[in-house]
Amino acid sequence: MPFVGEGAFPVDITVGAGLGRRRALDLSTLSAGALLTPQDRFFIRTACPDRLPPTSSWKLRVHGLVEAPMEIALDTLAREAVPQGAHLLECSGNSRNAHFGFMSAAEWTGVRLDRVLERVGRLPRATRVLVSGFDEHSVGDPGSVPGASWIFGFDQVRATGLFLATRMNGAPLARDHGDPVRLVVPGWYGCASIKWVNEIVLVDDEEPPTDHMREYAGRTHQAAVGPRTRASDFRPATVDPAALPVRVEKLGAADGKISYRIVGIVWGGPTPARALGIRFNPRLDLTPVEDVGRADGRTWALWSHRFAPPAPGRHRIELAVSDPTLRTRRLDMGFYAREIEIA
């Protein structure tokens, strides 16, 4: 059954160009045997820049508060790259208008950034690292600012295990997914996972935030922080535990009543959400979801719940995590709620 009240954005079709290129994943196709997203279906937020220099001679420039600047050749990264596991990326601008399809999961291969920084002699003032990617396009987008870069504290680099990815699902990165090298920040919104990385700069705590960080401040929940004159004023752009219905299956009639199976995904947070509740009317109490798959916090798991509607009409599917120790900002505001119409 289709969800209603959502936008007309197409799924599994690439639209637009340059900064405005988009592709949304059809989440209804997810199943227990197909939780990783092939590259040709992985969501796209921005196209590969048409002005990208040849990648055959690509190098990462490392400079700033270091004893001696250096360059790292792409073949050096390729030799040192190791499997980093499966990780989910969600665009911070994911929304109902795109059927929440700006999220995908893949197996990644790469080199942890803290290992790269170990070979650089840092000056004592260096406390943070700025990662930048090439982002010059002939075709712009009214809703985006050119330039992709994010600043991380050294503690965030270690805690997240963020890495420079060179391969995705066992194959070289596709151009729109950051070829030849991109950043992947596990557990953070995709805006921090910079594509086409070409520069790493060591900075101190006085470094101002980048334009890219300012652009995504609202979508990464920075509003309550107060003045943000320094990058160190920004909170981590972490994805809270979340859950979403992706498919509604009409089942056969039992005792004259038709029932439905709601299938969805749960993801986000430092630890998997176990106590997942569901309701089909904002005035009702939450009921525990019947079947919740096991997740590891790095990617998504499936859940399902049987629903026998008491009457025809529109039903709003809302979920919540019944664990007061977990922060669930988007779930709390009904961000991932979806509706179905039962005749």
Coordinates of C-alpha atoms in Angstrom, one line a residue:
M1 CA 0.0 0.0 0.0
P2 CA 1.3 3.5 -0.8
F3 CA 2.1 6.1 1.8
V4 CA 0.0 9.2 1.3
G5 CA 0.7 12.9 1.8
E6 CA 4.3 12.8 0.6
G7 CA 6.1 14.5 -2.3
A8 CA 6.3 13.4 -5.9
F9 CA 10.0 13.0 -5.8
P10 CA 11.0 9.9 -7.8
V11 CA 12.9 7.0 -6.2
D12 CA 15.7 5.0 -7.8
I13 CA 16.0 7.6 -10.5
T14 CA 18.8 10.2 -10.8
V15 CA 17.6 13.7 -11.4
G16 CA 19.3 17.1 -11.7
A17 CA 22.9 18.0 -12.3
G18 CA 25.9 19.5 -10.5
L19 CA 25.2 20.7 -7.0
G20 CA 21.5 19.9 -7.7
R21 CA 21.9 16.2 -8.6
R22 CA 19.8 13.9 -6.4
R23 CA 18.9 10.3 -6.2
A24 CA 16.6 8.7 -3.5
L25 CA 16.7 5.1 -2.6
D26 CA 13.4 3.1 -2.7
L27 CA 13.3 2.0 0.9
S28 CA 10.3 -0.3 0.3
T29 CA 12.7 -2.7 -1.5
L30 CA 14.7 -3.5 1.6
S31 CA 14.6 -7.0 2.9
A32 CA 16.6 -9.2 5.3
G33 CA 18.7 -10.4 2.4
A34 CA 19.3 -7.0 0.8
L35 CA 20.2 -4.5 3.5
L36 CA 23.3 -3.2 1.7
T37 CA 22.8 -0.7 -1.1
P38 CA 24.5 -1.3 -4.5
Q39 CA 26.5 1.7 -5.7
D40 CA 24.1 2.4 -8.6
R41 CA 21.2 2.7 -6.2
F42 CA 23.0 4.4 -3.3
F43 CA 21.5 7.9 -2.6
I44 CA 23.1 10.9 -4.2
R45 CA 23.1 14.4 -2.7
T46 CA 25.6 16.1 -5.1
A47 CA 27.0 15.0 -8.5
C48 CA 30.7 14.6 -9.2
P49 CA 32.0 18.0 -10.0
D50 CA 32.4 18.4 -13.8
R51 CA 35.6 20.5 -13.1
L52 CA 37.2 17.7 -11.1
P53 CA 40.9 17.4 -12.0
P54 CA 42.2 14.0 -13.4
T55 CA 42.2 11.5 -10.6
S56 CA 45.2 9.6 -12.0
S57 CA 47.6 12.0 -10.2
W58 CA 45.4 12.7 -7.2
K59 CA 47.1 13.6 -4.0
L60 CA 46.0 14.6 -0.5
R61 CA 47.7 17.7 0.7
V62 CA 48.3 17.7 4.5
H63 CA 49.4 21.1 6.0
G64 CA 48.5 23.7 8.6
L65 CA 49.9 23.3 12.2
V66 CA 52.4 20.7 11.2
E67 CA 56.1 20.5 11.4
A68 CA 56.4 19.9 7.7
P69 CA 53.6 19.8 5.0
M70 CA 53.3 16.6 3.1
E71 CA 51.3 15.0 0.2
I72 CA 49.9 11.5 0.2
A73 CA 49.5 9.8 -3.1
L74 CA 46.3 7.9 -3.9
D75 CA 48.2 4.6 -4.5
T76 CA 49.6 4.9 -0.9
L77 CA 46.1 5.1 0.4
A78 CA 45.0 2.2 -1.8
R79 CA 47.8 0.0 -0.5
E80 CA 47.0 0.7 3.2
A81 CA 43.2 0.5 2.8
V82 CA 41.5 -2.3 4.8
P83 CA 37.8 -3.3 5.3
Q84 CA 36.0 -0.8 7.6
G85 CA 32.7 -2.7 7.8
A86 CA 29.2 -1.7 6.9
H87 CA 28.0 1.8 7.7
L88 CA 24.9 3.8 7.0
L89 CA 24.9 7.3 5.7
E90 CA 21.8 9.6 6.0
C91 CA 21.6 13.0 4.4
S92 CA 20.7 15.6 7.1
G93 CA 18.2 17.0 4.6
N94 CA 16.4 13.6 4.4
S95 CA 12.6 14.2 4.4
R96 CA 9.1 13.0 3.7
N97 CA 9.2 14.9 0.4
A98 CA 11.8 12.4 -0.9
H99 CA 10.1 9.4 0.8
F100 CA 13.1 9.5 3.3
G101 CA 15.2 7.9 0.5
F102 CA 18.3 10.0 1.1
M103 CA 19.9 7.2 3.2
S104 CA 21.8 4.0 2.2
A105 CA 24.2 1.5 3.7
A106 CA 27.3 -0.1 2.2
E107 CA 30.5 -2.0 3.0
W108 CA 33.5 0.4 3.0
T109 CA 37.2 -0.1 2.5
G110 CA 39.6 2.7 3.5
V111 CA 42.2 4.1 5.9
R112 CA 41.4 5.6 9.3
L113 CA 42.2 9.2 9.5
D114 CA 43.9 8.9 12.9
R115 CA 46.4 6.5 11.2
V116 CA 47.1 9.1 8.5
L117 CA 47.6 11.8 11.1
E118 CA 50.1 9.6 12.9
R119 CA 52.7 10.2 10.2
V120 CA 52.4 14.0 10.5
G121 CA 54.4 15.9 13.0
R122 CA 51.8 18.1 14.8
L123 CA 52.6 21.4 16.4
P124 CA 51.5 21.8 20.0
R125 CA 48.7 24.2 19.1
A126 CA 47.0 21.7 16.7
T127 CA 43.8 20.4 18.3
R128 CA 41.5 19.9 15.3
V129 CA 41.5 18.8 11.7
L130 CA 39.8 20.3 8.7
V131 CA 38.9 17.9 5.9
S132 CA 38.1 19.5 2.5
G133 CA 36.9 18.1 -0.8
F134 CA 36.9 19.5 -4.3
D135 CA 33.5 21.0 -4.9
E136 CA 33.5 23.3 -8.0
H137 CA 30.6 22.8 -10.4
S138 CA 29.4 24.5 -13.6
V139 CA 25.8 23.9 -12.5
G140 CA 24.9 25.3 -9.1
D141 CA 21.9 24.8 -6.9
P142 CA 19.8 27.6 -5.2
G143 CA 19.6 25.6 -2.0
S144 CA 23.3 24.8 -1.7
V145 CA 26.6 26.6 -1.1
P146 CA 29.6 25.4 -3.1
G147 CA 32.5 24.1 -1.0
A148 CA 32.5 21.0 1.2
S149 CA 34.6 20.8 4.4
W150 CA 34.2 19.9 8.0
I151 CA 36.3 20.4 11.1
F152 CA 36.7 17.6 13.7
G153 CA 38.3 17.6 17.1
F154 CA 41.0 14.9 17.5
D155 CA 38.8 13.3 20.1
Q156 CA 36.0 13.0 17.5
V157 CA 38.4 11.5 15.0
R158 CA 39.3 8.8 17.5
A159 CA 35.8 8.2 18.9
T160 CA 34.1 7.8 15.5
G161 CA 36.8 5.9 13.7
L162 CA 36.2 8.1 10.7
F163 CA 38.1 7.0 7.6
L164 CA 39.2 7.9 4.1
A165 CA 37.2 5.5 1.9
T166 CA 38.6 4.2 -1.4
R167 CA 36.2 1.4 -2.1
M168 CA 32.5 0.7 -1.6
N169 CA 31.0 -2.8 -1.6
G170 CA 34.3 -4.2 -2.8
A171 CA 34.5 -1.9 -5.9
P172 CA 36.2 1.4 -6.5
L173 CA 34.1 4.4 -5.6
A174 CA 31.8 5.6 -8.3
R175 CA 32.3 9.2 -9.4
D176 CA 29.1 10.5 -7.7
H177 CA 30.1 8.8 -4.5
G178 CA 33.5 10.5 -4.1
D179 CA 35.9 8.8 -6.5
P180 CA 38.9 8.7 -5.9
V181 CA 38.6 9.2 -2.1
R182 CA 35.9 10.3 0.3
L183 CA 35.5 10.6 4.1
V184 CA 33.1 8.4 6.0
V185 CA 32.1 9.5 9.5
P186 CA 30.3 6.6 11.2
G187 CA 27.2 7.7 13.1
W188 CA 27.2 11.3 11.8
Y189 CA 24.9 12.8 9.1
G190 CA 26.2 12.5 5.6
C191 CA 27.1 16.2 5.2
A192 CA 30.2 15.6 7.3
S193 CA 31.3 12.7 5.1
I194 CA 33.1 14.9 2.6
K195 CA 33.5 13.6 -1.0
W196 CA 36.5 14.1 -3.4
V197 CA 38.8 14.8 -0.4
N198 CA 42.0 16.6 -1.5
E199 CA 43.1 18.6 1.6
I200 CA 43.7 17.9 5.3
V201 CA 44.6 20.9 7.5
L202 CA 45.5 20.8 11.1
V203 CA 44.1 23.8 13.0
D204 CA 43.5 25.1 16.6
D205 CA 40.4 25.7 18.7
E206 CA 40.1 29.3 17.4
E207 CA 39.4 28.1 13.8
P208 CA 36.0 29.5 12.6
P209 CA 33.4 27.0 11.2
T210 CA 33.4 26.5 7.4
D211 CA 30.6 27.7 5.2
H212 CA 29.6 24.1 4.8
M213 CA 29.2 23.7 8.5
R214 CA 27.2 26.9 8.7
E215 CA 24.9 25.7 5.9
Y216 CA 24.0 22.5 7.7
A217 CA 23.9 23.9 11.2
G218 CA 20.1 23.7 11.4
R219 CA 19.8 20.3 9.9
T220 CA 22.5 18.9 12.3
H221 CA 20.6 20.3 15.4
Q222 CA 23.0 23.1 16.2
A223 CA 20.3 25.6 17.1
A224 CA 20.5 25.3 20.8
V225 CA 24.3 25.7 21.0
G226 CA 24.2 29.5 21.0
P227 CA 26.8 31.7 19.1
R228 CA 28.9 29.6 16.8
T229 CA 32.0 31.7 16.0
R230 CA 34.4 28.8 16.2
A231 CA 34.2 25.3 14.8
S232 CA 34.7 24.0 18.4
D233 CA 31.3 25.6 19.2
F234 CA 29.6 23.0 17.0
R235 CA 28.2 19.8 18.5
P236 CA 28.9 16.5 16.8
A237 CA 26.5 16.0 13.8
T238 CA 25.4 12.6 15.2
V239 CA 22.3 10.7 14.0
D240 CA 20.0 9.9 16.9
P241 CA 18.3 6.5 17.2
A242 CA 15.4 6.6 14.7
A243 CA 12.8 4.3 13.1
L244 CA 10.7 4.5 10.0
P245 CA 8.0 2.4 8.3
V246 CA 9.1 1.6 4.7
R247 CA 6.5 -0.8 3.5
V248 CA 2.8 -1.7 4.3
E249 CA 1.7 -5.2 3.2
K250 CA -2.0 -6.1 2.9
L251 CA -2.6 -9.5 4.4
G252 CA -5.5 -11.9 4.1
A253 CA -8.7 -11.6 6.0
A254 CA -9.1 -13.4 9.3
D255 CA -12.5 -13.6 11.0
G256 CA -13.8 -11.2 8.4
K257 CA -11.1 -8.5 9.1
I258 CA -8.3 -7.6 6.9
S259 CA -4.9 -6.9 8.6
Y260 CA -1.7 -5.3 7.5
R261 CA 2.0 -5.9 8.1
I262 CA 4.1 -2.8 8.7
V263 CA 7.7 -3.3 7.8
G264 CA 10.3 -0.7 8.7
I265 CA 13.9 0.1 9.6
V266 CA 15.6 1.2 12.8
W267 CA 19.0 2.9 12.9
G268 CA 21.2 5.5 14.4
G269 CA 22.6 6.2 17.9
P270 CA 25.7 4.9 19.6
T271 CA 23.8 1.7 20.6
P272 CA 20.9 0.0 18.9
A273 CA 17.4 0.9 20.0
R274 CA 15.7 -2.1 21.5
A275 CA 12.5 -0.7 23.2
L276 CA 10.7 0.3 20.0
G277 CA 7.0 1.4 20.3
I278 CA 4.4 2.1 17.6
R279 CA 1.0 3.7 17.4
F280 CA -1.5 4.5 14.6
N281 CA -3.2 7.5 16.2
P282 CA -1.4 10.3 18.0
R283 CA -4.0 10.0 20.8
L284 CA -3.2 6.4 21.5
D285 CA -0.5 4.9 23.8
L286 CA 2.5 3.3 22.2
T287 CA 2.5 -0.5 21.7
P288 CA 5.7 -2.5 21.6
V289 CA 6.7 -3.4 18.1
E290 CA 6.3 -7.1 17.7
D291 CA 9.5 -8.0 15.9
V292 CA 12.7 -5.9 15.9
G293 CA 15.8 -7.2 14.2
R294 CA 19.2 -6.9 15.8
A295 CA 21.3 -3.9 14.8
D296 CA 24.8 -3.0 15.7
G297 CA 24.4 0.8 15.6
R298 CA 26.4 1.2 12.4
T299 CA 23.7 0.3 9.9
W300 CA 20.0 -0.5 9.9
A301 CA 17.9 -3.4 10.9
L302 CA 14.3 -4.4 10.0
W303 CA 11.3 -4.5 12.2
S304 CA 7.7 -5.6 11.6
H305 CA 4.3 -5.2 13.2
R306 CA 0.8 -6.5 12.4
F307 CA -2.0 -3.9 12.3
A308 CA -5.7 -4.5 12.2
P309 CA -7.3 -1.1 11.7
P310 CA -10.5 -0.5 13.7
A311 CA -12.1 1.5 10.9
P312 CA -11.4 2.8 7.4
G313 CA -9.7 6.1 7.0
R314 CA -6.2 7.7 7.3
H315 CA -3.8 6.3 9.8
R316 CA -0.6 7.9 11.0
I317 CA 2.2 5.5 11.8
E318 CA 4.4 6.9 14.6
L319 CA 7.3 5.3 16.4
A320 CA 9.2 6.0 19.5
V321 CA 12.1 4.6 21.5
S322 CA 10.9 3.8 25.1
D323 CA 14.3 4.4 26.6
P324 CA 14.9 7.6 28.6
T325 CA 18.6 7.2 28.3
L326 CA 18.6 7.7 24.5
R327 CA 18.2 11.1 22.8
T328 CA 15.7 10.9 19.9
R329 CA 15.2 14.4 18.6
R330 CA 13.7 13.7 15.2
L331 CA 11.4 10.9 16.5
D332 CA 10.2 13.1 19.3
M333 CA 9.0 15.7 16.8
G334 CA 7.2 13.1 14.5
F335 CA 9.7 13.7 11.8
Y336 CA 9.6 10.1 10.5
A337 CA 5.9 9.6 10.8
R338 CA 4.1 8.4 7.7
E339 CA 0.4 7.9 6.7
I340 CA -1.7 5.3 4.9
E341 CA -5.3 5.5 3.6
I342 CA -7.4 2.4 4.2
A343 CA -10.6 2.3 2.2

